PDB file of C-alpha atoms in Angstrom:
ATOM      1  CA  UNK A 416      87.208  67.193  89.826  1.00  0.00           C
ATOM      2  CA  UNK A 417      90.232  66.343  90.889  1.00  0.00           C
ATOM      3  CA  UNK A 418      90.200  63.787  93.848  1.00  0.00           C
ATOM      4  CA  UNK A 419      92.297  64.902  97.392  1.00  0.00           C
ATOM      5  CA  UNK A 420      91.816  61.393  98.263  1.00  0.00           C
ATOM      6  CA  UNK A 421      92.893  58.929  96.331  1.00  0.00           C
ATOM      7  CA  UNK A 422      93.786  55.930  98.728  1.00  0.00           C
ATOM      8  CA  UNK A 423      90.030  56.329  99.517  1.00  0.00           C
ATOM      9  CA  UNK A 424      88.750  55.733  95.648  1.00  0.00           C
ATOM     10  CA  UNK A 425      88.670  53.298  92.277  1.00  0.00           C
ATOM     11  CA  UNK A 426      89.515  53.991  88.525  1.00  0.00           C
ATOM     12  CA  UNK A 427      87.031  52.821  86.629  1.00  0.00           C
ATOM     13  CA  UNK A 428      86.385  52.774  83.115  1.00  0.00           C
ATOM     14  CA  UNK A 429      83.492  54.358  80.932  1.00  0.00           C
ATOM     15  CA  UNK A 430      81.642  51.369  80.582  1.00  0.00           C
ATOM     16  CA  UNK A 431      81.434  51.180  84.452  1.00  0.00           C
ATOM     17  CA  UNK A 432      80.983  54.337  84.418  1.00  0.00           C
ATOM     18  CA  UNK A 433      78.052  53.744  81.746  1.00  0.00           C
ATOM     19  CA  UNK A 434      76.571  50.849  83.615  1.00  0.00           C
ATOM     20  CA  UNK A 435      76.605  53.634  86.983  1.00  0.00           C
ATOM     21  CA  UNK A 436      74.926  55.329  85.788  1.00  0.00           C
ATOM     22  CA  UNK A 437      71.969  53.778  83.551  1.00  0.00           C
ATOM     23  CA  UNK A 438      71.997  52.561  88.122  1.00  0.00           C
ATOM     24  CA  UNK A 439      70.870  55.249  89.408  1.00  0.00           C
ATOM     25  CA  UNK A 440      68.861  56.637  86.904  1.00  0.00           C
ATOM     26  CA  UNK A 441      66.876  53.215  87.700  1.00  0.00           C
ATOM     27  CA  UNK A 442      66.811  52.199  83.113  1.00  0.00           C
ATOM     28  CA  UNK A 443      67.576  48.547  84.666  1.00  0.00           C
ATOM     29  CA  UNK A 444      65.055  48.389  87.435  1.00  0.00           C
ATOM     30  CA  UNK A 445      64.106  50.027  90.197  1.00  0.00           C
ATOM     31  CA  UNK A 446      66.546  48.964  92.433  1.00  0.00           C
ATOM     32  CA  UNK A 447      69.316  52.168  92.240  1.00  0.00           C
ATOM     33  CA  UNK A 448      72.110  50.981  94.130  1.00  0.00           C
ATOM     34  CA  UNK A 449      75.333  48.485  94.465  1.00  0.00           C
ATOM     35  CA  UNK A 450      73.410  45.569  95.386  1.00  0.00           C
ATOM     36  CA  UNK A 451      74.948  43.466  99.179  1.00  0.00           C
ATOM     37  CA  UNK A 452      75.596  39.594  98.827  1.00  0.00           C
ATOM     38  CA  UNK A 453      72.014  39.504 100.710  1.00  0.00           C
ATOM     39  CA  UNK A 454      70.842  41.112  97.671  1.00  0.00           C
ATOM     40  CA  UNK A 455      72.972  38.696  94.647  1.00  0.00           C
ATOM     41  CA  UNK A 456      72.146  36.165  95.932  1.00  0.00           C
ATOM     42  CA  UNK A 457      68.628  36.203  95.782  1.00  0.00           C
ATOM     43  CA  UNK A 458      68.626  37.296  92.284  1.00  0.00           C
ATOM     44  CA  UNK A 459      71.050  34.141  91.702  1.00  0.00           C
ATOM     45  CA  UNK A 460      68.516  31.836  93.292  1.00  0.00           C
ATOM     46  CA  UNK A 461      65.414  33.118  92.051  1.00  0.00           C
ATOM     47  CA  UNK A 462      65.562  35.528  89.326  1.00  0.00           C
ATOM     48  CA  UNK A 463      63.618  38.055  91.583  1.00  0.00           C
ATOM     49  CA  UNK A 464      64.186  40.927  93.369  1.00  0.00           C
ATOM     50  CA  UNK A 465      61.750  42.609  95.827  1.00  0.00           C
ATOM     51  CA  UNK A 466      58.396  40.345  93.045  1.00  0.00           C
ATOM     52  CA  UNK A 467      59.939  42.467  90.340  1.00  0.00           C
ATOM     53  CA  UNK A 468      62.782  40.723  87.825  1.00  0.00           C
ATOM     54  CA  UNK A 469      66.593  40.739  87.606  1.00  0.00           C
ATOM     55  CA  UNK A 470      68.002  38.696  84.961  1.00  0.00           C
ATOM     56  CA  UNK A 471      72.042  40.791  86.362  1.00  0.00           C
ATOM     57  CA  UNK A 472      73.426  41.528  89.979  1.00  0.00           C
ATOM     58  CA  UNK A 473      74.789  45.736  90.512  1.00  0.00           C
ATOM     59  CA  UNK A 474      77.706  43.345  92.512  1.00  0.00           C
ATOM     60  CA  UNK A 475      80.355  46.776  91.970  1.00  0.00           C
ATOM     61  CA  UNK A 476      83.626  44.485  92.297  1.00  0.00           C
ATOM     62  CA  UNK A 477      86.299  46.386  90.633  1.00  0.00           C
ATOM     63  CA  UNK A 478      89.784  45.192  88.729  1.00  0.00           C
ATOM     64  CA  UNK A 479      93.206  45.812  90.251  1.00  0.00           C
ATOM     65  CA  UNK A 480      94.998  46.167  93.469  1.00  0.00           C
ATOM     66  CA  UNK A 481      95.092  50.172  94.152  1.00  0.00           C
ATOM     67  CA  UNK A 482      91.166  49.893  93.322  1.00  0.00           C
ATOM     68  CA  UNK A 483      90.843  46.232  95.605  1.00  0.00           C
ATOM     69  CA  UNK A 484      93.392  47.442  98.732  1.00  0.00           C
ATOM     70  CA  UNK A 485      90.218  50.574  98.749  1.00  0.00           C
ATOM     71  CA  UNK A 486      87.577  48.455  98.997  1.00  0.00           C
ATOM     72  CA  UNK A 487      89.384  46.152 101.213  1.00  0.00           C
ATOM     73  CA  UNK A 488      90.465  48.983 103.843  1.00  0.00           C
ATOM     74  CA  UNK A 489      86.454  50.202 103.702  1.00  0.00           C
ATOM     75  CA  UNK A 490      83.603  50.833 106.115  1.00  0.00           C
ATOM     76  CA  UNK A 491      80.310  50.932 106.687  1.00  0.00           C
ATOM     77  CA  UNK A 492      79.570  55.253 105.029  1.00  0.00           C
ATOM     78  CA  UNK A 493      82.751  56.018 103.835  1.00  0.00           C
ATOM     79  CA  UNK A 494      82.365  57.504 100.193  1.00  0.00           C
ATOM     80  CA  UNK A 495      85.284  55.976  97.160  1.00  0.00           C
ATOM     81  CA  UNK A 496      85.527  58.399  95.077  1.00  0.00           C
ATOM     82  CA  UNK A 497      84.799  57.318  91.382  1.00  0.00           C
ATOM     83  CA  UNK A 498      87.716  58.261  88.213  1.00  0.00           C
ATOM     84  CA  UNK A 499      87.209  58.150  85.146  1.00  0.00           C
ATOM     85  CA  UNK A 500      89.823  59.548  82.544  1.00  0.00           C
ATOM     86  CA  UNK A 501      91.381  61.553  85.185  1.00  0.00           C
ATOM     87  CA  UNK A 502      88.320  63.760  86.767  1.00  0.00           C
ATOM     88  CA  UNK A 503      86.291  62.278  89.885  1.00  0.00           C
ATOM     89  CA  UNK A 504      82.818  61.931  88.394  1.00  0.00           C
ATOM     90  CA  UNK A 505      80.648  60.167  91.636  1.00  0.00           C
ATOM     91  CA  UNK A 506      80.463  58.573  95.081  1.00  0.00           C
ATOM     92  CA  UNK A 507      79.715  55.601  96.400  1.00  0.00           C
ATOM     93  CA  UNK A 508      78.916  56.104 100.016  1.00  0.00           C
ATOM     94  CA  UNK A 509      79.469  52.943 101.250  1.00  0.00           C
ATOM     95  CA  UNK A 510      76.913  49.459 102.304  1.00  0.00           C
ATOM     96  CA  UNK A 511      79.483  46.905 102.583  1.00  0.00           C
ATOM     97  CA  UNK A 512      81.761  44.619 101.362  1.00  0.00           C
ATOM     98  CA  UNK A 513      81.673  41.281 100.615  1.00  0.00           C
ATOM     99  CA  UNK A 514      83.934  38.927  98.785  1.00  0.00           C
ATOM    100  CA  UNK A 515      82.858  38.277  95.050  1.00  0.00           C
ATOM    101  CA  UNK A 516      80.691  35.355  93.626  1.00  0.00           C
ATOM    102  CA  UNK A 517      83.700  34.453  90.470  1.00  0.00           C
ATOM    103  CA  UNK A 518      80.825  32.006  89.664  1.00  0.00           C
ATOM    104  CA  UNK A 519      77.457  33.604  88.983  1.00  0.00           C
ATOM    105  CA  UNK A 520      79.274  36.829  86.236  1.00  0.00           C
ATOM    106  CA  UNK A 521      78.032  36.077  84.191  1.00  0.00           C
ATOM    107  CA  UNK A 522      74.726  37.620  85.502  1.00  0.00           C
ATOM    108  CA  UNK A 523      76.478  40.850  86.161  1.00  0.00           C
ATOM    109  CA  UNK A 524      75.722  43.537  84.886  1.00  0.00           C
ATOM    110  CA  UNK A 525      79.674  44.991  84.654  1.00  0.00           C
ATOM    111  CA  UNK A 526      80.159  41.888  82.653  1.00  0.00           C
ATOM    112  CA  UNK A 527      77.296  42.232  80.660  1.00  0.00           C
ATOM    113  CA  UNK A 528      79.277  43.704  77.956  1.00  0.00           C
ATOM    114  CA  UNK A 529      80.719  40.901  75.909  1.00  0.00           C
ATOM    115  CA  UNK A 530      81.763  42.935  73.703  1.00  0.00           C
ATOM    116  CA  UNK A 531      84.365  44.835  75.168  1.00  0.00           C
ATOM    117  CA  UNK A 532      87.929  43.792  75.423  1.00  0.00           C
ATOM    118  CA  UNK A 533      88.754  41.077  78.481  1.00  0.00           C
ATOM    119  CA  UNK A 534      90.804  43.222  80.107  1.00  0.00           C
ATOM    120  CA  UNK A 535      87.988  45.952  80.747  1.00  0.00           C
ATOM    121  CA  UNK A 536      85.084  43.043  81.886  1.00  0.00           C
ATOM    122  CA  UNK A 537      87.500  41.544  84.484  1.00  0.00           C
ATOM    123  CA  UNK A 538      86.722  41.314  87.902  1.00  0.00           C
ATOM    124  CA  UNK A 539      88.819  41.796  91.846  1.00  0.00           C
ATOM    125  CA  UNK A 540      87.597  39.508  95.003  1.00  0.00           C
ATOM    126  CA  UNK A 541      85.737  41.599  96.629  1.00  0.00           C
ATOM    127  CA  UNK A 542      82.729  43.984  96.432  1.00  0.00           C
ATOM    128  CA  UNK A 543      81.367  47.088  97.898  1.00  0.00           C
ATOM    129  CA  UNK A 544      77.387  48.118  98.236  1.00  0.00           C
ATOM    130  CA  UNK A 545      76.178  50.720  98.280  1.00  0.00           C
ATOM    131  CA  UNK A 546      74.727  54.586  96.687  1.00  0.00           C
ATOM    132  CA  UNK A 547      75.708  55.873  93.910  1.00  0.00           C
ATOM    133  CA  UNK A 548      76.344  58.955  93.509  1.00  0.00           C
ATOM    134  CA  UNK A 549      76.880  60.453  89.739  1.00  0.00           C
ATOM    135  CA  UNK A 550      77.851  64.494  89.306  1.00  0.00           C
ATOM    136  CA  UNK A 551      77.122  66.418  85.990  1.00  0.00           C
ATOM    137  CA  UNK A 552      75.097  63.378  85.848  1.00  0.00           C
ATOM    138  CA  UNK A 553      73.390  63.897  81.694  1.00  0.00           C
ATOM    139  CA  UNK A 554      71.282  61.157  81.502  1.00  0.00           C
ATOM    140  CA  UNK A 555      69.070  62.960  84.181  1.00  0.00           C
ATOM    141  CA  UNK A 556      68.942  65.918  82.416  1.00  0.00           C
ATOM    142  CA  UNK A 557      67.908  63.840  79.341  1.00  0.00           C
ATOM    143  CA  UNK A 558      65.429  62.127  81.288  1.00  0.00           C
ATOM    144  CA  UNK A 559      64.708  65.693  82.151  1.00  0.00           C
ATOM    145  CA  UNK A 560      64.096  67.114  78.757  1.00  0.00           C
ATOM    146  CA  UNK A 561      61.397  63.612  77.971  1.00  0.00           C
ATOM    147  CA  UNK A 562      59.287  63.775  80.923  1.00  0.00           C
ATOM    148  CA  UNK A 563      59.384  68.156  79.838  1.00  0.00           C
ATOM    149  CA  UNK A 564      58.922  66.857  76.063  1.00  0.00           C
ATOM    150  CA  UNK A 565      55.882  64.421  77.044  1.00  0.00           C
ATOM    151  CA  UNK A 566      54.371  67.228  79.730  1.00  0.00           C
ATOM    152  CA  UNK A 567      53.973  70.191  77.340  1.00  0.00           C
ATOM    153  CA  UNK A 568      53.687  68.120  73.862  1.00  0.00           C
ATOM    154  CA  UNK A 569      50.588  66.189  76.062  1.00  0.00           C
ATOM    155  CA  UNK A 570      51.828  63.406  74.810  1.00  0.00           C
ATOM    156  CA  UNK A 571      50.017  59.630  75.227  1.00  0.00           C
ATOM    157  CA  UNK A 572      51.831  57.577  73.343  1.00  0.00           C
ATOM    158  CA  UNK A 573      55.801  56.465  73.119  1.00  0.00           C
ATOM    159  CA  UNK A 574      57.909  54.414  71.084  1.00  0.00           C
ATOM    160  CA  UNK A 575      61.732  53.287  71.540  1.00  0.00           C
ATOM    161  CA  UNK A 576      64.095  51.757  69.121  1.00  0.00           C
ATOM    162  CA  UNK A 577      66.863  50.413  70.099  1.00  0.00           C
ATOM    163  CA  UNK A 578      69.038  49.972  67.152  1.00  0.00           C
ATOM    164  CA  UNK A 579      72.831  48.607  66.218  1.00  0.00           C
ATOM    165  CA  UNK A 580      72.130  49.789  62.716  1.00  0.00           C
ATOM    166  CA  UNK A 581      76.175  48.493  61.258  1.00  0.00           C
ATOM    167  CA  UNK A 582      74.624  49.696  58.621  1.00  0.00           C
ATOM    168  CA  UNK A 583      72.249  51.456  58.529  1.00  0.00           C
ATOM    169  CA  UNK A 584      70.409  51.004  55.544  1.00  0.00           C
ATOM    170  CA  UNK A 585      66.307  51.188  54.467  1.00  0.00           C
ATOM    171  CA  UNK A 586      64.902  48.515  56.623  1.00  0.00           C
ATOM    172  CA  UNK A 587      66.740  50.982  59.384  1.00  0.00           C
ATOM    173  CA  UNK A 588      65.303  53.652  57.620  1.00  0.00           C
ATOM    174  CA  UNK A 589      61.917  52.491  57.134  1.00  0.00           C
ATOM    175  CA  UNK A 590      61.032  50.836  61.064  1.00  0.00           C
ATOM    176  CA  UNK A 591      61.676  54.864  61.920  1.00  0.00           C
ATOM    177  CA  UNK A 592      59.635  55.924  60.099  1.00  0.00           C
ATOM    178  CA  UNK A 593      56.509  54.593  60.983  1.00  0.00           C
ATOM    179  CA  UNK A 594      57.471  54.312  64.678  1.00  0.00           C
ATOM    180  CA  UNK A 595      57.139  58.266  64.608  1.00  0.00           C
ATOM    181  CA  UNK A 596      54.032  58.199  62.635  1.00  0.00           C
ATOM    182  CA  UNK A 597      52.022  56.359  64.639  1.00  0.00           C
ATOM    183  CA  UNK A 598      53.691  57.589  68.628  1.00  0.00           C
ATOM    184  CA  UNK A 599      53.556  60.541  69.751  1.00  0.00           C
ATOM    185  CA  UNK A 600      57.314  60.636  70.783  1.00  0.00           C
ATOM    186  CA  UNK A 601      60.406  57.757  69.524  1.00  0.00           C
ATOM    187  CA  UNK A 602      63.235  57.748  71.551  1.00  0.00           C
ATOM    188  CA  UNK A 603      66.020  56.157  69.832  1.00  0.00           C
ATOM    189  CA  UNK A 604      68.661  53.950  71.001  1.00  0.00           C
ATOM    190  CA  UNK A 605      71.693  53.468  69.159  1.00  0.00           C
ATOM    191  CA  UNK A 606      74.438  50.644  70.485  1.00  0.00           C
ATOM    192  CA  UNK A 607      77.785  50.894  70.137  1.00  0.00           C
ATOM    193  CA  UNK A 608      79.785  48.548  69.097  1.00  0.00           C
ATOM    194  CA  UNK A 609      83.605  47.954  70.038  1.00  0.00           C
ATOM    195  CA  UNK A 610      86.710  46.703  68.736  1.00  0.00           C
ATOM    196  CA  UNK A 611      86.288  44.024  65.890  1.00  0.00           C
ATOM    197  CA  UNK A 612      82.781  44.367  65.158  1.00  0.00           C
ATOM    198  CA  UNK A 613      82.996  48.389  64.864  1.00  0.00           C
ATOM    199  CA  UNK A 614      81.681  48.996  61.217  1.00  0.00           C
ATOM    200  CA  UNK A 615      80.230  52.355  61.887  1.00  0.00           C
ATOM    201  CA  UNK A 616      81.762  54.992  63.963  1.00  0.00           C
ATOM    202  CA  UNK A 617      78.650  55.991  66.644  1.00  0.00           C
ATOM    203  CA  UNK A 618      79.128  59.455  66.073  1.00  0.00           C
ATOM    204  CA  UNK A 619      78.595  58.665  61.982  1.00  0.00           C
ATOM    205  CA  UNK A 620      74.882  56.278  63.238  1.00  0.00           C
ATOM    206  CA  UNK A 621      74.083  59.118  65.220  1.00  0.00           C
ATOM    207  CA  UNK A 622      74.116  62.028  61.811  1.00  0.00           C
ATOM    208  CA  UNK A 623      72.853  59.391  60.053  1.00  0.00           C
ATOM    209  CA  UNK A 624      69.992  58.936  61.849  1.00  0.00           C
ATOM    210  CA  UNK A 625      69.714  63.422  62.466  1.00  0.00           C
ATOM    211  CA  UNK A 626      68.936  63.112  58.752  1.00  0.00           C
ATOM    212  CA  UNK A 627      65.498  60.559  59.047  1.00  0.00           C
ATOM    213  CA  UNK A 628      63.495  63.726  61.047  1.00  0.00           C
ATOM    214  CA  UNK A 629      64.345  68.124  61.166  1.00  0.00           C
ATOM    215  CA  UNK A 630      62.332  67.209  64.439  1.00  0.00           C
ATOM    216  CA  UNK A 631      65.600  64.653  65.914  1.00  0.00           C
ATOM    217  CA  UNK A 632      66.614  66.515  69.351  1.00  0.00           C
ATOM    218  CA  UNK A 633      70.136  63.978  70.432  1.00  0.00           C
TER     219      UNK A 633
END
């Protein structure tokens, strides 16, 4: 899908798109939208939101003159299109526009990836809150698949492993096999490194993980 209203759109990189998708699918928290100023301030002051621990705020302040102009002119209820890789990948339904607190940027989920190049982690002066809608949501499809497997196989114990695995060695293999043996379902999260920190391509790590067990479903 291409945008027909480029004056009402923001351009985002892959990292921002991934974070928005995770927020909408409630992977980080029960909270599934971009936060307003009051909600962000509650987290800065208490570390909680509505009784739930929240180490990061979901404050979206995309960098760039064009993006900031779009946010500046937005009104409540507007739909701001999200453009990634030249395609419209979703939209934000605007709640409110407010000034981004740069002093608290380290507590922003969009600044959490310290390995990203500096230009990718810059923030603008204005932030926008609101509901998120991602089109062609593959993450939602994965969640649906997991629920189907749990139901069909009467899964009782689910385990999760999160690995950078660079390099993928015998200790990782043993950990994964031991977890598989003691669980009904194992979710394996392979983390992608960036720039100079990348010692092994993500596709190679994924293939290596597939060798460990014939029932691995990517």
